């Protein structure tokens, strides 16, 4: 066993223990998980969609005012659901000190019988107990990354009762007092899926481009299996070009597993591929990675498919570089609605954000996995953020309290293990409601120590690879840029800057200022969007400028309206006429009155 793998096991022993105490887990910071599957990249069986079941209907729900009022029998197979009402999942949640009781019956397909069955809750806010046929199967905190369990041993033939008890308050809520209030409940999809007895549990892919030419792909791939193998298995990886030469294999390699092996590595250097197109906002090229687990007869036991974008983030000459070019974040804050809505509407918002000239979305909590797939395809960079925060009244007792470090680091661990395969994720961070203190410091250090190909940043942290200016203004950014360190700096504007042009002029004056996040998307007016589109036309490289180019911005100031300004935009075909009209207007205003 390598030192790397031993360290991973040790980490999971520390981070994942979630010990039980005499008090209930939702009142104990030390208890934050029970029996959960370790977080991982998506590994649904690609070879057969019949082994995947979306559980959006059939649920019934009852909410009660507190834990003492919660019923017990509904968790049992055939237990009474009197008083429960039908509810769709995902569904609108509830607040206060309430407890939500959810239940539904499920009958598994016949061909799932000799396999292993898992259930995956994409988002449960704030904490949950989970039951199968009356058995306590697990407990989970962390509202915005998946809670997942293997439930094979609890299942019987025919109907099976799946039940959940969701707590709106407790230490899970205390750790997630973010700037945006999120109600409690089942807020994203719930899924059942089936896997073979031996399967691919997770994979870690580091996909970069060589800094010598930025067109040679470098892959470092580790594939983990569910158990130590006792007979012949082979892991095959195949990289497929789906852009220039559809379905053309670019690289295929195999590794045979010896007895008692439970992972294989395809090390960097032996997997270099020339002639690739590096992923960037201007050219979001993704390739397809297929990982197959083969038995002794070369039959596919389990396979995983994922898009791959190759790109390199590095610090050079006190600048953050993306594929050899200075990184520039033109960012906006936006979060997927909760409860989860249709992904078509999410895509339409992302397209509008891109057309406005933004190339980065900064989250305030983890999004659904489909969101990151979209950003990979569209070329939107993502500043991925843990949905953690501490209420002002609790900051002294939580922010620097070692008792809270593990549950906070656990949330960072969940986020990184789920999203590290995405090219669009260029930075890790914490919600702005998380104060800088011992817990925040350990979370950022966790990101830095386990991901060298991305940035990790939070307001107040100045010893990392990049600094963050919180509540940034032109003046504060200029002061940082003129300071002693002059390290790569990103600004966060929690409200839309009144002087957006001045802010970006300042960013343009100092190379170490590498962009800013300019408020929240929902708070922008049409005029704000138009102004930023004009800014993006000036500061963005030609291939990253908005598609619907605003041709000209004219500001008119007249004495009659006490210096009020009016901004007018026009299309490129009318630029000449607008300029000519403006010249005529100036000439007319300059003539003396008769």
XYZ file of C-alpha atoms in Angstrom:
594
model
C 0.000 0.000 0.000
C 1.446 3.374 -1.002
C 1.922 6.248 1.409
C -0.678 8.209 -0.571
C -3.322 5.517 -0.141
C -2.516 5.056 3.548
C -2.892 8.797 4.093
C -6.282 8.694 2.387
C -7.462 5.865 4.632
C -6.216 7.684 7.700
C -8.020 10.843 6.638
C -11.300 8.995 6.185
C -10.883 7.383 9.599
C -10.528 10.843 11.145
C -12.959 12.813 8.987
C -15.586 10.148 8.655
C -15.870 8.624 12.095
C -18.843 10.706 13.213
C -18.928 9.061 16.619
C -22.195 8.758 18.501
C -22.549 10.395 21.895
C -25.218 10.287 24.560
C -26.974 13.279 23.029
C -28.691 12.984 19.625
C -26.407 13.549 16.604
C -28.239 16.677 15.440
C -27.198 18.284 18.760
C -23.622 16.990 18.732
C -20.942 18.556 16.450
C -18.863 15.367 16.703
C -21.630 13.272 15.108
C -22.181 14.225 11.475
C -22.358 10.946 9.541
C -23.243 7.282 10.008
C -22.706 4.465 7.475
C -22.468 6.854 4.515
C -20.720 5.880 1.313
C -17.545 7.934 0.928
C -18.024 10.900 -1.426
C -17.044 10.204 -5.019
C -17.400 11.255 -8.625
C -20.512 9.983 -10.392
C -20.255 6.219 -11.004
C -23.717 5.292 -12.222
C -23.542 2.173 -14.421
C -22.956 3.496 -17.928
C -23.465 0.087 -19.503
C -27.174 -0.178 -18.689
C -29.589 2.633 -17.758
C -32.040 0.046 -16.352
C -29.879 -0.078 -13.231
C -30.798 3.501 -12.326
C -34.147 4.689 -10.887
C -35.149 8.334 -10.274
C -37.443 8.635 -7.243
C -39.385 11.851 -7.804
C -42.897 10.604 -7.102
C -44.644 8.295 -4.660
C -43.469 10.190 -1.572
C -45.693 11.178 1.340
C -44.742 13.729 3.943
C -45.775 14.996 7.373
C -44.109 17.873 9.153
C -44.360 18.331 12.919
C -43.337 21.171 15.169
C -40.481 19.352 16.970
C -38.741 16.005 17.452
C -41.005 14.890 20.295
C -44.027 15.171 18.007
C -42.516 13.008 15.244
C -44.237 9.620 14.677
C -42.307 6.337 14.770
C -44.305 3.628 13.017
C -44.183 5.206 9.542
C -40.590 3.954 9.152
C -41.665 0.299 9.350
C -42.539 -1.797 6.342
C -46.328 -1.416 5.988
C -46.427 1.207 8.751
C -49.322 3.649 8.860
C -49.012 6.907 6.919
C -52.155 8.425 8.392
C -51.969 12.209 8.213
C -49.218 12.147 5.582
C -49.868 14.017 2.343
C -48.462 13.265 -1.129
C -45.440 15.396 -1.983
C -43.197 15.687 -5.012
C -39.441 15.426 -4.560
C -37.623 17.780 -4.886
C -40.058 19.940 -2.950
C -40.278 23.225 -1.088
C -38.951 22.933 2.427
C -39.870 24.373 5.811
C -38.198 26.294 8.600
C -38.411 26.906 12.324
C -37.648 23.960 14.586
C -39.793 21.617 12.519
C -39.099 17.990 11.605
C -40.080 16.594 8.225
C -41.127 12.944 8.001
C -40.921 11.470 4.496
C -41.771 7.946 3.332
C -42.402 5.940 0.187
C -42.487 2.302 -0.872
C -40.349 0.896 -3.637
C -40.242 -2.409 -5.491
C -36.901 -3.261 -7.053
C -36.619 -4.691 -10.585
C -36.021 -8.428 -10.710
C -32.586 -8.112 -12.363
C -31.251 -6.139 -9.374
C -31.389 -9.260 -7.191
C -27.753 -10.423 -7.304
C -26.263 -6.950 -7.241
C -25.678 -4.177 -4.693
C -28.296 -1.441 -4.260
C -27.552 2.178 -3.314
C -29.657 5.235 -2.599
C -28.419 8.774 -3.224
C -29.984 11.955 -1.824
C -28.539 14.860 -3.815
C -29.438 17.518 -1.236
C -31.100 17.210 2.164
C -31.230 20.307 4.318
C -30.178 20.349 7.176
C -29.677 16.947 8.820
C -31.345 13.568 8.340
C -31.878 10.111 9.734
C -32.505 7.485 7.069
C -34.428 4.204 7.515
C -35.117 1.127 5.378
C -37.889 -1.217 6.508
C -37.614 0.141 10.048
C -33.844 -0.254 10.271
C -31.752 2.821 10.986
C -29.540 2.820 7.881
C -27.687 6.073 8.458
C -27.371 9.692 9.494
C -26.040 12.655 7.513
C -25.247 16.342 7.742
C -24.032 18.625 4.915
C -27.032 19.984 3.062
C -25.624 20.516 -0.423
C -23.526 17.470 -1.313
C -24.982 13.958 -1.676
C -25.888 11.656 1.186
C -25.516 8.096 -0.021
C -25.879 4.611 1.474
C -25.705 1.006 0.382
C -29.004 -0.565 1.429
C -28.671 -4.114 0.040
C -28.777 -5.872 3.419
C -31.999 -4.136 4.488
C -34.050 -5.049 1.408
C -36.647 -7.783 1.064
C -38.724 -9.140 -1.803
C -41.748 -7.065 -2.775
C -42.337 -3.636 -1.245
C -39.671 -1.894 0.776
C -40.322 1.139 2.965
C -37.812 3.973 2.580
C -38.195 6.674 5.247
C -36.434 9.900 6.162
C -36.587 12.236 9.121
C -35.240 15.722 8.328
C -34.260 18.215 11.056
C -34.479 21.938 10.332
C -32.397 22.932 13.359
C -29.403 21.578 15.256
C -25.647 21.702 14.755
C -26.101 20.966 11.038
C -27.977 24.232 10.726
C -25.511 26.059 12.975
C -22.687 25.183 10.550
C -24.628 26.409 7.527
C -25.844 29.884 8.429
C -25.113 31.155 4.930
C -25.996 34.537 3.488
C -28.949 32.968 1.678
C -31.491 31.214 3.869
C -32.382 27.744 2.613
C -35.390 25.881 3.960
C -35.165 22.307 5.251
C -36.326 19.298 3.242
C -35.501 17.044 0.272
C -34.378 19.798 -2.082
C -32.808 17.829 -4.954
C -33.309 14.471 -6.635
C -33.355 11.111 -4.881
C -32.044 8.142 -6.871
C -31.707 4.402 -6.506
C -29.073 2.553 -8.479
C -27.611 -0.921 -8.709
C -23.970 -1.997 -9.061
C -22.225 -5.379 -9.393
C -20.530 -7.034 -6.439
C -17.155 -5.611 -7.500
C -17.373 -2.139 -9.024
C -15.547 1.143 -9.556
C -16.141 3.226 -6.442
C -14.253 6.353 -7.468
C -11.542 7.745 -9.699
C -9.209 10.696 -9.349
C -8.177 12.305 -12.632
C -5.611 15.096 -12.844
C -5.941 16.391 -16.420
C -3.472 19.141 -17.322
C -1.515 20.398 -20.317
C 2.272 20.511 -20.447
C 3.582 24.011 -19.764
C 6.156 23.655 -22.547
C 3.586 23.884 -25.349
C 0.097 23.839 -23.703
C -1.059 21.326 -26.332
C 0.236 18.091 -24.816
C -2.260 16.488 -22.462
C -0.973 14.974 -19.237
C -3.115 12.467 -17.361
C -2.737 11.052 -13.886
C -5.569 8.617 -13.201
C -6.216 6.493 -10.111
C -9.180 4.089 -10.110
C -10.524 2.662 -6.829
C -12.531 -0.552 -6.563
C -15.105 -1.533 -3.983
C -13.017 -4.334 -2.491
C -9.742 -6.204 -2.720
C -10.079 -8.544 -5.690
C -9.728 -12.306 -5.232
C -9.614 -13.250 -8.914
C -8.568 -11.856 -12.262
C -9.795 -8.346 -13.097
C -8.503 -5.703 -15.476
C -9.089 -1.956 -15.512
C -9.097 -0.301 -18.915
C -9.062 3.431 -19.574
C -9.882 4.937 -22.968
C -9.757 8.591 -23.986
C -11.966 9.415 -26.966
C -11.974 12.512 -29.161
C -15.588 13.678 -29.476
C -14.769 17.080 -30.977
C -12.495 17.067 -34.024
C -12.626 13.348 -34.820
C -15.748 11.891 -33.214
C -15.298 8.458 -31.660
C -11.579 8.335 -32.408
C -9.576 6.697 -29.632
C -6.704 8.929 -28.542
C -5.340 6.677 -25.805
C -6.186 3.244 -24.447
C -4.376 1.472 -21.634
C -4.933 -1.507 -19.389
C -3.773 -2.496 -15.937
C -4.227 -6.012 -14.593
C -5.058 -6.309 -10.909
C -3.183 -8.796 -8.800
C -4.806 -10.663 -5.946
C -5.758 -8.319 -3.042
C -5.365 -5.179 -5.183
C -8.127 -2.621 -4.781
C -6.900 0.257 -6.924
C -4.805 0.860 -10.045
C -2.886 3.909 -11.248
C -2.174 5.216 -14.732
C 0.688 7.526 -13.886
C 1.493 10.875 -15.449
C 4.195 10.863 -18.128
C 3.247 7.528 -19.640
C -0.138 8.942 -20.707
C 0.968 12.123 -22.523
C -1.016 12.900 -25.679
C 0.013 15.542 -28.224
C -2.228 17.775 -30.279
C -5.003 18.347 -27.753
C -6.933 21.600 -27.415
C -6.654 23.041 -23.920
C -9.930 23.797 -22.140
C -10.625 27.505 -21.630
C -13.652 29.825 -21.533
C -12.922 30.761 -25.145
C -12.609 27.136 -26.264
C -14.263 24.704 -23.823
C -13.105 21.502 -25.509
C -13.927 18.311 -23.629
C -12.876 14.774 -24.463
C -14.523 11.583 -23.215
C -12.962 9.282 -20.659
C -14.283 5.727 -20.350
C -13.137 3.528 -17.459
C -14.036 -0.153 -17.688
C -13.738 -2.963 -15.156
C -13.283 -6.249 -17.034
C -13.474 -9.810 -15.715
C -11.228 -12.710 -16.660
C -13.150 -13.180 -19.922
C -12.727 -9.519 -20.889
C -16.441 -8.889 -20.337
C -17.430 -5.483 -18.984
C -18.459 -5.722 -15.329
C -18.867 -1.989 -14.719
C -17.994 1.140 -16.661
C -17.913 4.867 -15.966
C -18.039 7.663 -18.559
C -16.983 11.271 -17.905
C -16.107 14.389 -19.927
C -12.508 15.573 -19.547
C -11.083 19.034 -20.156
C -7.319 19.502 -20.068
C -6.069 22.781 -18.624
C -3.273 24.042 -16.392
C -3.497 26.685 -13.663
C -0.155 27.905 -12.336
C 1.398 30.865 -10.551
C 4.202 32.455 -12.599
C 5.814 35.872 -12.071
C 3.248 36.629 -9.349
C 0.419 36.040 -11.814
C -2.179 33.310 -11.935
C -2.009 31.757 -15.400
C -4.511 29.619 -17.272
C -2.777 27.635 -20.035
C 0.053 30.158 -20.104
C -2.154 33.262 -20.276
C -3.016 35.572 -17.366
C -6.286 34.453 -15.804
C -9.018 37.073 -15.767
C -12.186 36.374 -13.815
C -15.167 38.440 -14.887
C -17.420 36.972 -12.253
C -20.961 37.089 -10.976
C -22.582 35.307 -8.025
C -25.427 32.941 -8.807
C -26.854 29.765 -7.303
C -29.170 27.113 -8.641
C -32.651 27.551 -7.193
C -33.670 25.249 -4.367
C -35.699 23.138 -4.484
C -34.147 21.938 -7.720
C -35.777 23.132 -10.933
C -35.530 21.916 -14.505
C -32.022 22.070 -15.932
C -33.279 23.803 -19.092
C -34.039 26.910 -17.035
C -30.596 26.668 -15.381
C -28.952 26.543 -18.804
C -30.920 29.583 -19.966
C -29.602 31.598 -16.989
C -26.031 30.458 -17.645
C -26.363 31.435 -21.293
C -27.622 34.895 -20.272
C -24.677 35.256 -17.881
C -22.263 34.430 -20.691
C -23.930 36.820 -23.135
C -23.577 39.596 -20.583
C -19.796 39.141 -20.714
C -19.191 37.167 -17.526
C -16.896 34.158 -17.726
C -17.061 33.001 -14.076
C -19.846 32.010 -11.701
C -19.092 32.165 -7.998
C -21.400 29.987 -5.938
C -22.408 30.440 -2.329
C -23.171 26.721 -1.918
C -22.460 23.567 -3.944
C -24.679 23.147 -7.010
C -26.034 19.923 -8.512
C -23.625 17.751 -10.490
C -25.433 18.533 -13.743
C -24.632 22.225 -13.243
C -20.890 21.532 -13.428
C -21.338 19.358 -16.524
C -23.056 22.307 -18.201
C -20.272 24.700 -17.227
C -17.676 22.252 -18.577
C -19.462 22.269 -21.924
C -20.181 26.011 -22.038
C -16.791 27.279 -20.873
C -17.977 28.983 -17.696
C -15.384 28.915 -14.937
C -16.719 28.063 -11.479
C -15.507 29.290 -8.110
C -16.843 26.313 -6.139
C -17.866 27.129 -2.578
C -18.715 25.131 0.552
C -22.126 26.054 1.874
C -20.842 26.823 5.368
C -21.363 29.852 7.550
C -21.683 30.896 11.164
C -24.284 33.211 12.624
C -22.813 36.315 14.277
C -24.107 35.223 17.667
C -22.172 31.926 17.382
C -18.918 33.138 15.832
C -16.919 33.290 19.046
C -18.017 29.788 20.087
C -17.694 28.101 16.670
C -15.181 29.849 14.379
C -12.078 28.937 16.404
C -13.479 25.928 18.230
C -11.524 22.726 17.521
C -14.669 20.695 18.201
C -16.128 22.124 15.000
C -13.093 21.600 12.772
C -13.965 18.034 11.738
C -17.540 18.723 10.585
C -16.335 21.743 8.604
C -13.432 19.856 6.994
C -15.847 17.023 6.246
C -17.891 19.400 4.099
C -14.755 20.498 2.238
C -13.865 16.822 1.751
C -17.309 16.057 0.290
C -17.127 18.968 -2.142
C -13.623 18.234 -3.395
C -14.186 14.497 -3.887
C -17.378 15.121 -5.868
C -16.254 18.031 -8.099
C -12.519 17.569 -8.653
C -13.002 15.954 -12.079
C -14.517 19.122 -13.603
C -12.360 21.387 -15.773
C -14.699 24.318 -15.078
C -13.850 24.330 -11.353
C -10.837 26.639 -11.095
C -11.056 27.632 -7.420
C -12.334 26.371 -4.079
C -13.725 28.677 -1.432
C -16.103 29.205 1.469
C -19.352 31.072 1.756
C -18.814 34.733 2.634
C -20.779 34.144 5.863
C -17.926 31.920 7.090
C -15.733 34.174 9.254
C -11.974 33.891 9.027
C -10.820 31.805 11.951
C -9.344 28.439 12.839
C -12.057 26.377 11.116
C -11.989 28.408 7.897
C -8.189 28.244 7.841
C -8.186 24.465 8.145
C -10.738 24.134 5.322
C -8.655 26.264 2.943
C -5.531 24.338 3.920
C -7.404 21.109 3.220
C -8.161 22.285 -0.319
C -4.588 23.446 -0.861
C -3.084 20.212 0.427
C -5.183 17.937 -1.748
C -5.552 19.835 -5.001
C -2.490 21.428 -6.564
C -4.188 22.182 -9.891
C -6.721 24.708 -8.552
C -6.777 27.814 -6.412
C -8.104 27.965 -2.853
C -9.159 31.366 -1.557
C -11.209 33.046 1.142
C -11.383 36.620 2.384
C -8.789 37.085 5.095
C -6.402 34.385 3.879
C -3.214 36.030 2.594
C -0.681 33.184 2.762
C -2.000 31.088 -0.100
C -1.456 31.229 -3.842
C -4.011 33.999 -4.319
C -5.525 36.741 -2.125
C -9.165 37.820 -1.941
C -10.295 41.408 -1.456
C -13.657 41.308 0.300
C -16.183 44.100 -0.396
C -13.788 45.296 -3.088
C -13.765 48.839 -4.457
C -11.456 50.575 -6.912
C -9.609 52.154 -4.002
C -9.172 48.981 -1.941
C -8.006 46.983 -4.968
C -5.490 49.661 -5.916
C -4.152 49.713 -2.344
C -3.658 45.929 -2.413
C -1.978 46.081 -5.812
C 0.446 48.734 -4.580
C 1.225 46.808 -1.401
C 4.328 44.890 -0.540
C 3.260 41.431 -1.662
C 1.499 42.242 -4.943
C 0.302 38.653 -5.183
C -2.506 37.536 -7.529
C -5.676 39.114 -6.146
C -9.373 38.588 -6.821
C -12.047 41.023 -5.680
C -15.515 40.211 -4.385
C -18.191 42.918 -4.607
C -21.239 41.800 -2.657
C -23.309 44.554 -4.237
C -23.209 45.701 -7.837
C -20.463 48.378 -8.023
C -21.787 51.843 -8.695
C -18.667 52.647 -10.703
C -18.262 49.427 -12.678
C -16.102 51.171 -15.277
C -13.771 52.561 -12.622
C -13.472 49.155 -10.964
C -12.360 47.500 -14.189
C -10.074 50.370 -15.104
C -8.276 49.752 -11.817
C -8.106 46.020 -12.516
C -6.623 46.799 -15.930
C -3.966 49.087 -14.458
C -2.408 46.445 -12.199
C -1.483 43.018 -13.636
C -1.753 41.327 -10.220
C -5.473 42.213 -10.069
C -6.958 39.264 -11.893
C -10.638 40.020 -11.856
C -13.613 40.466 -9.603
C -17.008 39.015 -8.768
C -19.496 41.843 -9.328
C -22.507 41.213 -7.073
C -25.379 38.790 -7.627
C -26.992 38.092 -10.961
C -30.537 38.460 -9.614
C -29.834 42.013 -8.466
C -28.745 43.297 -11.873
C -31.000 45.594 -13.892
C -31.050 45.629 -17.677
C -28.883 48.736 -17.532
C -26.317 46.998 -15.311
C -26.138 44.082 -17.739
C -25.687 46.493 -20.645
C -22.901 48.332 -18.844
C -21.036 45.131 -18.060
C -21.470 43.910 -21.613
C -19.744 47.097 -22.725
C -16.984 46.512 -20.148
C -16.517 42.955 -21.411
C -16.172 44.267 -24.954
C -13.213 46.346 -23.828
C -11.404 44.049 -21.403
C -12.087 40.532 -22.690
C -10.005 38.878 -25.417
C -11.816 38.968 -28.789
C -12.836 35.310 -28.622
C -14.426 35.786 -25.160
C -16.498 38.873 -25.907
C -20.303 38.697 -25.731
C -21.989 37.330 -28.853
C -24.557 40.118 -29.213
C -22.026 42.921 -29.438
C -23.254 46.292 -28.250
C -21.681 48.544 -30.795
C -21.469 51.894 -29.101
C -22.276 53.448 -25.753
C -23.043 57.177 -25.753
C -23.474 59.178 -22.551
C -25.444 62.415 -22.900
C -25.266 65.118 -20.200
C -27.418 68.233 -20.448
C -27.625 71.269 -18.137
C -31.410 71.135 -18.172
C -31.642 67.884 -16.206
C -29.037 68.854 -13.620
C -26.241 66.664 -14.950
C -28.294 63.476 -15.358
C -26.829 60.920 -17.743
C -28.477 58.625 -20.207
C -26.795 55.534 -21.622
C -27.844 54.445 -25.084
C -26.748 51.307 -26.929
C -27.171 50.516 -30.580
C -26.286 47.695 -32.942
C -23.161 47.754 -35.117
C -25.020 48.622 -38.346
C -26.308 51.839 -36.780
C -23.058 53.033 -35.256
C -22.262 55.398 -38.090
C -25.677 56.993 -37.982
C -25.575 57.440 -34.208
C -22.126 59.037 -34.347
C -23.254 61.368 -37.137
C -26.390 62.271 -35.147
C -24.294 62.912 -32.039
C -21.920 65.197 -33.968
C -24.863 67.153 -35.340
C -26.349 67.466 -31.842
C -23.058 68.781 -30.413
C -22.781 71.308 -33.247
C -26.346 72.508 -32.655
C -25.799 72.871 -28.895
C -22.604 74.847 -29.461
C -24.307 77.528 -31.589
C -25.415 80.651 -29.663
C -29.097 81.268 -29.334
C -30.485 83.960 -31.687
